[in-house]
Coordinates of C-alpha atoms in Angstrom, one line a residue:
M1 CA 102.1 129.3 104.7
N2 CA 100.3 127.1 107.2
K3 CA 103.0 124.7 108.6
K4 CA 100.2 122.8 110.4
G5 CA 98.3 122.2 107.2
V6 CA 98.5 118.8 105.5
L7 CA 96.9 117.6 102.3
V8 CA 96.2 113.9 102.4
T9 CA 95.4 112.4 99.0
G10 CA 93.5 109.1 99.3
G11 CA 92.6 110.2 102.9
A12 CA 89.3 108.3 103.0
G13 CA 91.1 105.0 102.4
Y14 CA 92.3 102.5 104.8
I15 CA 95.7 103.8 105.6
G16 CA 94.7 107.4 104.8
S17 CA 91.8 107.6 107.3
H18 CA 93.9 106.2 110.2
T19 CA 96.7 108.7 109.4
V20 CA 94.2 111.6 109.3
V21 CA 93.1 110.6 112.8
E22 CA 96.7 110.6 114.1
L23 CA 97.4 113.9 112.3
I24 CA 94.4 115.6 113.9
G25 CA 95.4 114.2 117.3
A26 CA 98.8 115.8 116.7
G27 CA 97.3 119.2 116.0
Y28 CA 97.5 119.3 112.2
E29 CA 94.8 120.8 110.0
V30 CA 93.9 118.3 107.3
V31 CA 92.5 118.6 103.8
I32 CA 91.4 115.2 102.3
V33 CA 91.2 114.5 98.6
D34 CA 89.7 111.2 97.5
N35 CA 87.6 110.0 94.6
F36 CA 86.2 106.9 96.5
S37 CA 87.5 104.5 93.9
N38 CA 88.8 102.3 96.6
S39 CA 87.3 103.8 99.7
D40 CA 84.0 104.8 101.3
A41 CA 82.5 108.0 102.5
S42 CA 81.7 106.3 105.9
S43 CA 85.3 106.7 106.8
L44 CA 84.9 110.4 107.0
D45 CA 82.1 110.0 109.6
G46 CA 84.4 107.6 111.5
I47 CA 87.2 110.2 111.5
A48 CA 84.8 112.8 112.8
K49 CA 83.4 110.6 115.6
I50 CA 86.9 109.6 116.8
T51 CA 88.5 113.1 116.7
G52 CA 85.5 115.4 117.2
T53 CA 86.8 117.2 114.1
K54 CA 85.4 117.0 110.6
P55 CA 88.4 117.5 108.2
I56 CA 87.9 119.5 105.0
F57 CA 87.0 117.0 102.2
V58 CA 87.2 117.5 98.4
E59 CA 86.0 114.7 96.1
A60 CA 88.4 114.7 93.2
D61 CA 90.6 112.4 91.2
C62 CA 94.3 113.1 91.5
C63 CA 94.7 112.1 87.9
D64 CA 92.7 115.3 87.1
K65 CA 95.3 117.9 87.4
E66 CA 92.9 120.9 87.1
A67 CA 90.7 119.5 89.9
L68 CA 93.8 119.0 92.0
R69 CA 94.9 122.6 91.1
E70 CA 91.7 123.9 92.7
V71 CA 92.7 122.3 96.0
F72 CA 96.2 123.9 95.9
E73 CA 94.5 127.3 95.0
H74 CA 92.0 127.3 97.8
Y75 CA 93.6 125.6 100.8
D76 CA 96.7 126.5 102.8
F77 CA 99.0 123.6 103.7
S78 CA 102.8 123.1 103.7
S79 CA 102.8 119.3 103.5
V80 CA 101.3 116.5 101.4
I81 CA 100.9 112.8 102.2
H82 CA 100.3 110.9 99.0
F83 CA 98.3 107.7 99.4
A84 CA 96.1 107.9 96.3
A85 CA 96.9 104.8 94.2
Y86 CA 95.6 101.5 93.1
K87 CA 97.1 98.8 95.3
A88 CA 96.1 95.2 94.4
V89 CA 99.1 93.1 93.3
G90 CA 97.1 90.5 91.5
E91 CA 95.0 93.1 89.6
S92 CA 98.1 94.9 88.6
V93 CA 99.5 91.8 87.0
A94 CA 96.2 91.4 85.0
E95 CA 95.8 95.1 84.1
P96 CA 99.3 96.8 84.1
A97 CA 98.4 99.8 82.0
K98 CA 95.6 100.8 84.4
Y99 CA 98.1 100.8 87.3
Y100 CA 100.9 102.7 85.4
R101 CA 98.4 105.4 84.3
N102 CA 96.7 105.9 87.6
N103 CA 99.6 105.6 90.1
L104 CA 102.2 107.5 88.1
L105 CA 100.0 110.3 86.7
S106 CA 98.4 111.1 90.0
F107 CA 101.8 111.2 91.7
L108 CA 103.3 113.4 89.0
N109 CA 100.3 115.8 89.2
V110 CA 100.9 116.2 93.0
V111 CA 104.6 116.8 92.9
E112 CA 104.3 119.2 89.9
L113 CA 101.7 121.3 91.8
M114 CA 103.8 121.2 94.9
K115 CA 106.6 122.8 93.0
E116 CA 104.3 125.3 91.3
Y117 CA 102.6 126.4 94.6
H118 CA 105.7 126.2 96.8
R119 CA 104.4 123.5 99.1
P120 CA 107.7 122.0 100.3
N121 CA 107.1 118.7 102.1
I122 CA 105.8 115.3 100.9
V123 CA 105.6 111.9 102.4
F124 CA 105.1 109.2 99.8
S125 CA 103.3 106.0 100.5
S126 CA 105.8 103.4 99.2
S127 CA 105.9 99.7 99.8
A128 CA 108.1 96.8 100.7
T129 CA 107.3 95.5 97.2
V130 CA 110.2 97.7 95.9
Y131 CA 112.6 95.1 97.3
G132 CA 111.1 92.4 95.0
D133 CA 112.2 88.8 96.0
A134 CA 115.1 89.9 98.2
E135 CA 118.1 87.6 98.6
V136 CA 119.1 88.7 102.1
L137 CA 116.6 89.2 104.9
P138 CA 115.6 91.3 106.7
V139 CA 115.8 94.1 104.2
T140 CA 117.4 97.5 105.1
E141 CA 116.9 100.7 103.2
L142 CA 120.3 100.0 101.5
T143 CA 119.1 96.5 100.3
P144 CA 119.3 96.7 96.4
R145 CA 115.9 97.0 94.9
K146 CA 115.4 94.0 92.6
P147 CA 113.1 94.0 89.6
A148 CA 109.5 94.3 90.9
T149 CA 107.4 91.1 90.8
S150 CA 104.3 93.1 89.8
P151 CA 103.3 96.3 88.0
Y152 CA 102.0 97.6 91.3
G153 CA 105.5 97.2 92.9
N154 CA 107.0 98.7 89.8
T155 CA 104.9 101.8 90.1
K156 CA 106.2 102.2 93.7
Q157 CA 109.8 101.9 92.5
M158 CA 109.3 104.4 89.7
A159 CA 107.5 106.9 91.9
E160 CA 110.4 106.7 94.4
D161 CA 112.8 107.5 91.6
I162 CA 110.7 110.3 90.4
L163 CA 110.5 111.8 93.9
R164 CA 114.2 111.5 94.4
D165 CA 115.0 113.2 91.1
I166 CA 112.5 116.0 91.5
V167 CA 113.5 117.0 95.1
S168 CA 117.2 116.8 94.1
A169 CA 116.5 119.2 91.3
N170 CA 114.6 121.7 93.5
N171 CA 116.0 122.9 96.7
E172 CA 112.6 124.0 98.0
L173 CA 111.2 120.4 98.2
R174 CA 111.8 117.7 100.7
G175 CA 110.5 114.1 100.4
I176 CA 110.3 111.1 102.6
A177 CA 109.3 107.7 101.2
L178 CA 108.0 105.3 103.8
R179 CA 108.4 101.7 102.6
Y180 CA 105.8 99.9 104.6
F181 CA 105.1 96.3 104.9
N182 CA 101.7 94.6 105.5
P183 CA 99.2 96.9 107.3
I184 CA 96.5 95.1 109.3
G185 CA 94.0 95.7 111.9
A186 CA 91.7 98.7 112.6
H187 CA 91.3 101.6 114.9
P188 CA 90.6 100.5 118.5
S189 CA 87.3 102.3 118.4
A190 CA 86.1 100.0 115.6
L191 CA 84.9 103.2 113.8
I192 CA 87.3 102.9 110.9
G193 CA 89.1 100.0 109.4
E194 CA 89.8 98.2 106.1
L195 CA 86.7 98.2 103.9
P196 CA 87.4 96.4 100.6
R197 CA 85.1 96.7 97.7
G198 CA 83.9 93.3 96.6
V199 CA 86.3 90.4 97.2
P200 CA 89.2 91.4 99.4
N201 CA 92.7 91.4 97.9
N202 CA 94.4 91.5 101.3
L203 CA 94.6 88.6 103.7
V204 CA 93.2 89.9 106.9
P205 CA 89.9 91.3 105.5
Y206 CA 89.4 87.9 103.8
I207 CA 90.0 86.2 107.2
T208 CA 87.5 88.4 108.9
Q209 CA 84.9 88.0 106.2
T210 CA 85.3 84.3 106.3
A211 CA 84.9 84.3 110.1
A212 CA 81.8 86.4 109.6
G213 CA 80.3 84.0 107.1
V214 CA 80.5 86.5 104.2
R215 CA 83.1 84.2 102.5
E216 CA 82.7 80.4 102.5
C217 CA 86.4 79.6 102.7
L218 CA 89.8 81.3 103.0
S219 CA 92.4 80.3 100.4
I220 CA 96.0 80.2 101.5
F221 CA 98.0 80.7 98.3
G222 CA 100.8 78.1 98.5
D223 CA 102.1 75.8 101.2
D224 CA 105.3 74.7 99.3
Y225 CA 107.4 77.8 99.7
P226 CA 110.9 77.3 101.2
T227 CA 109.8 78.6 104.6
P228 CA 109.4 76.8 108.0
D229 CA 105.7 75.9 107.4
G230 CA 105.6 76.3 103.6
S231 CA 103.5 79.5 103.5
C232 CA 104.8 83.0 102.7
L233 CA 106.5 85.1 105.4
R234 CA 105.5 88.7 105.9
D235 CA 105.9 91.6 108.3
Y236 CA 102.4 92.5 109.6
I237 CA 102.2 96.0 111.1
D238 CA 99.3 97.5 113.1
I239 CA 97.5 100.2 111.1
V240 CA 97.7 102.7 114.0
D241 CA 101.5 102.2 114.4
L242 CA 101.8 102.8 110.6
A243 CA 99.7 105.9 110.8
R244 CA 101.9 107.3 113.6
A245 CA 104.9 106.9 111.3
H246 CA 103.5 109.4 108.8
V247 CA 102.9 112.0 111.6
V248 CA 106.5 111.5 112.7
A249 CA 107.8 112.0 109.2
I250 CA 105.7 115.1 108.7
N251 CA 107.0 116.5 112.0
R252 CA 110.6 115.8 110.8
M253 CA 110.2 117.9 107.7
V254 CA 108.1 120.7 109.2
E255 CA 110.6 121.1 112.0
G256 CA 113.5 121.2 109.5
K257 CA 115.2 118.1 110.8
S258 CA 115.5 116.3 107.5
E259 CA 119.2 115.6 106.9
E260 CA 118.8 115.3 103.1
C261 CA 116.3 116.4 100.6
Y262 CA 115.1 112.8 100.1
E263 CA 115.0 110.1 102.8
V264 CA 113.7 106.5 102.9
F265 CA 112.5 104.5 105.9
N266 CA 111.3 101.0 106.4
I267 CA 108.1 100.9 108.4
G268 CA 107.4 97.4 109.8
T269 CA 107.8 95.3 113.0
G270 CA 111.0 93.5 112.1
S271 CA 109.4 90.2 112.8
P272 CA 108.4 87.7 110.1
V273 CA 105.0 85.9 110.5
S274 CA 103.8 83.2 108.2
V275 CA 100.3 83.0 106.6
F276 CA 99.5 79.9 108.7
E277 CA 100.8 81.7 111.9
L278 CA 98.6 84.7 111.1
V279 CA 95.5 82.5 110.6
Q280 CA 96.2 80.6 113.8
G281 CA 96.8 83.9 115.7
F282 CA 93.5 85.2 114.6
E283 CA 91.7 82.1 115.8
R284 CA 93.4 82.3 119.2
A285 CA 92.9 86.1 119.6
N286 CA 89.2 85.8 118.9
N287 CA 88.4 82.3 120.0
L288 CA 87.2 81.3 116.5
K289 CA 87.8 78.5 114.0
L290 CA 88.3 79.4 110.4
N291 CA 87.4 77.4 107.3
Y292 CA 90.5 77.5 105.1
K293 CA 92.2 75.5 102.4
V294 CA 95.5 75.6 100.5
A295 CA 95.3 76.9 96.9
A296 CA 97.9 77.4 94.2
R297 CA 100.5 80.1 94.5
R298 CA 99.4 83.6 93.4
A299 CA 101.1 85.6 90.7
G300 CA 103.3 88.4 92.0
D301 CA 103.8 87.0 95.5
V302 CA 107.3 86.8 96.9
T303 CA 108.4 84.0 99.3
A304 CA 109.4 86.2 102.2
V305 CA 110.1 89.8 103.2
W306 CA 110.4 91.6 106.5
A307 CA 112.0 94.8 107.7
D308 CA 115.1 95.9 109.4
T309 CA 113.6 99.0 111.2
T310 CA 116.8 100.2 112.8
R311 CA 116.9 103.4 110.7
A312 CA 113.3 104.4 111.5
N313 CA 113.8 103.5 115.2
E314 CA 117.0 105.6 115.5
I315 CA 116.4 108.5 113.2
L316 CA 112.6 109.0 113.3
G317 CA 112.3 107.8 116.9
W318 CA 109.5 105.6 115.8
C319 CA 108.8 101.9 116.5
A320 CA 105.9 99.5 116.3
E321 CA 104.2 99.2 119.6
R322 CA 101.1 96.9 119.2
N323 CA 101.3 93.1 119.4
L324 CA 99.9 90.9 116.7
E325 CA 97.0 89.3 118.6
D326 CA 95.7 92.7 119.9
T327 CA 95.8 93.9 116.3
L328 CA 93.9 90.9 115.1
R329 CA 91.3 91.6 117.8
T330 CA 90.8 95.1 116.4
A331 CA 90.4 93.6 112.9
W332 CA 87.6 91.3 114.1
A333 CA 85.9 94.1 116.2
W334 CA 85.8 96.3 113.0
E335 CA 84.3 93.4 110.9
C336 CA 81.7 92.8 113.5
N337 CA 80.8 96.5 113.6
V338 CA 80.6 96.6 109.7
R339 CA 78.2 93.6 109.8
K340 CA 76.1 95.3 112.5
E341 CA 75.8 98.5 110.5
K342 CA 74.6 96.5 107.5

């Protein structure tokens, strides 16, 4: 079995593509599976330009188990990073069945095939949404998971439980769930970044599209939260820092350093930033003024959440390195590059 082989589901997406770049830089041989439901083929070209390597790509839906089986049959890898999932909180509130079917079936197919084909290691793309509206901040990995505030968050909780139970029942498997917070920014090359389909669901792409004139006005959802400036508090992490965490997690399992069959790590900066602070930081970093207004609160949003990253810092040896304004400059450089290409 090829210990340097990694299957990346959803590898053409925002987090997936940046992780593939870091994996290739670390000497891994990558197979990407993606169905482009929330990604674009241009990211594959970006990966190739950055790394000088064109990873193997298979267009397939992870909900199609037989199509996924073909990948396990034909390619040699010991590890899987599972990103493939729907991810919009608001959409999940409106269409919960769509999210449960896609996110859980795709994940079950992956872990069942891993067991069948004796592929031992998986990193699962989890989320800070598993903490719900936490009572004590910052959250640690031992913070009780409260009921999810959205079906999207619930699929992450359920998939974590599925992974824990499956690896506990099979001594060949090892799993790491990375609970990450709010990924933002783009690769410093501006060759890959977040490319939403239609109206962005995430804040920073909406900010950059507003700055570029694609969107008339940015809506800030709520200014009456019990926070210093009334807007929600989040832990915004640079996408490259986040991608590096996946490589470190894979290294840990490939090198046999996992202390338990199932481990969980928070991946964030540990510093809360409000929505207003993020907007103002973008304006400063890029010498721009944004047109924005305050709108009603959005369903599924929690007041505040940020990470205690001590466990990831000490056990994985990983920490966030990039500062917020540098990250917001990469986001704007990526947006400008996208507009230039169009």
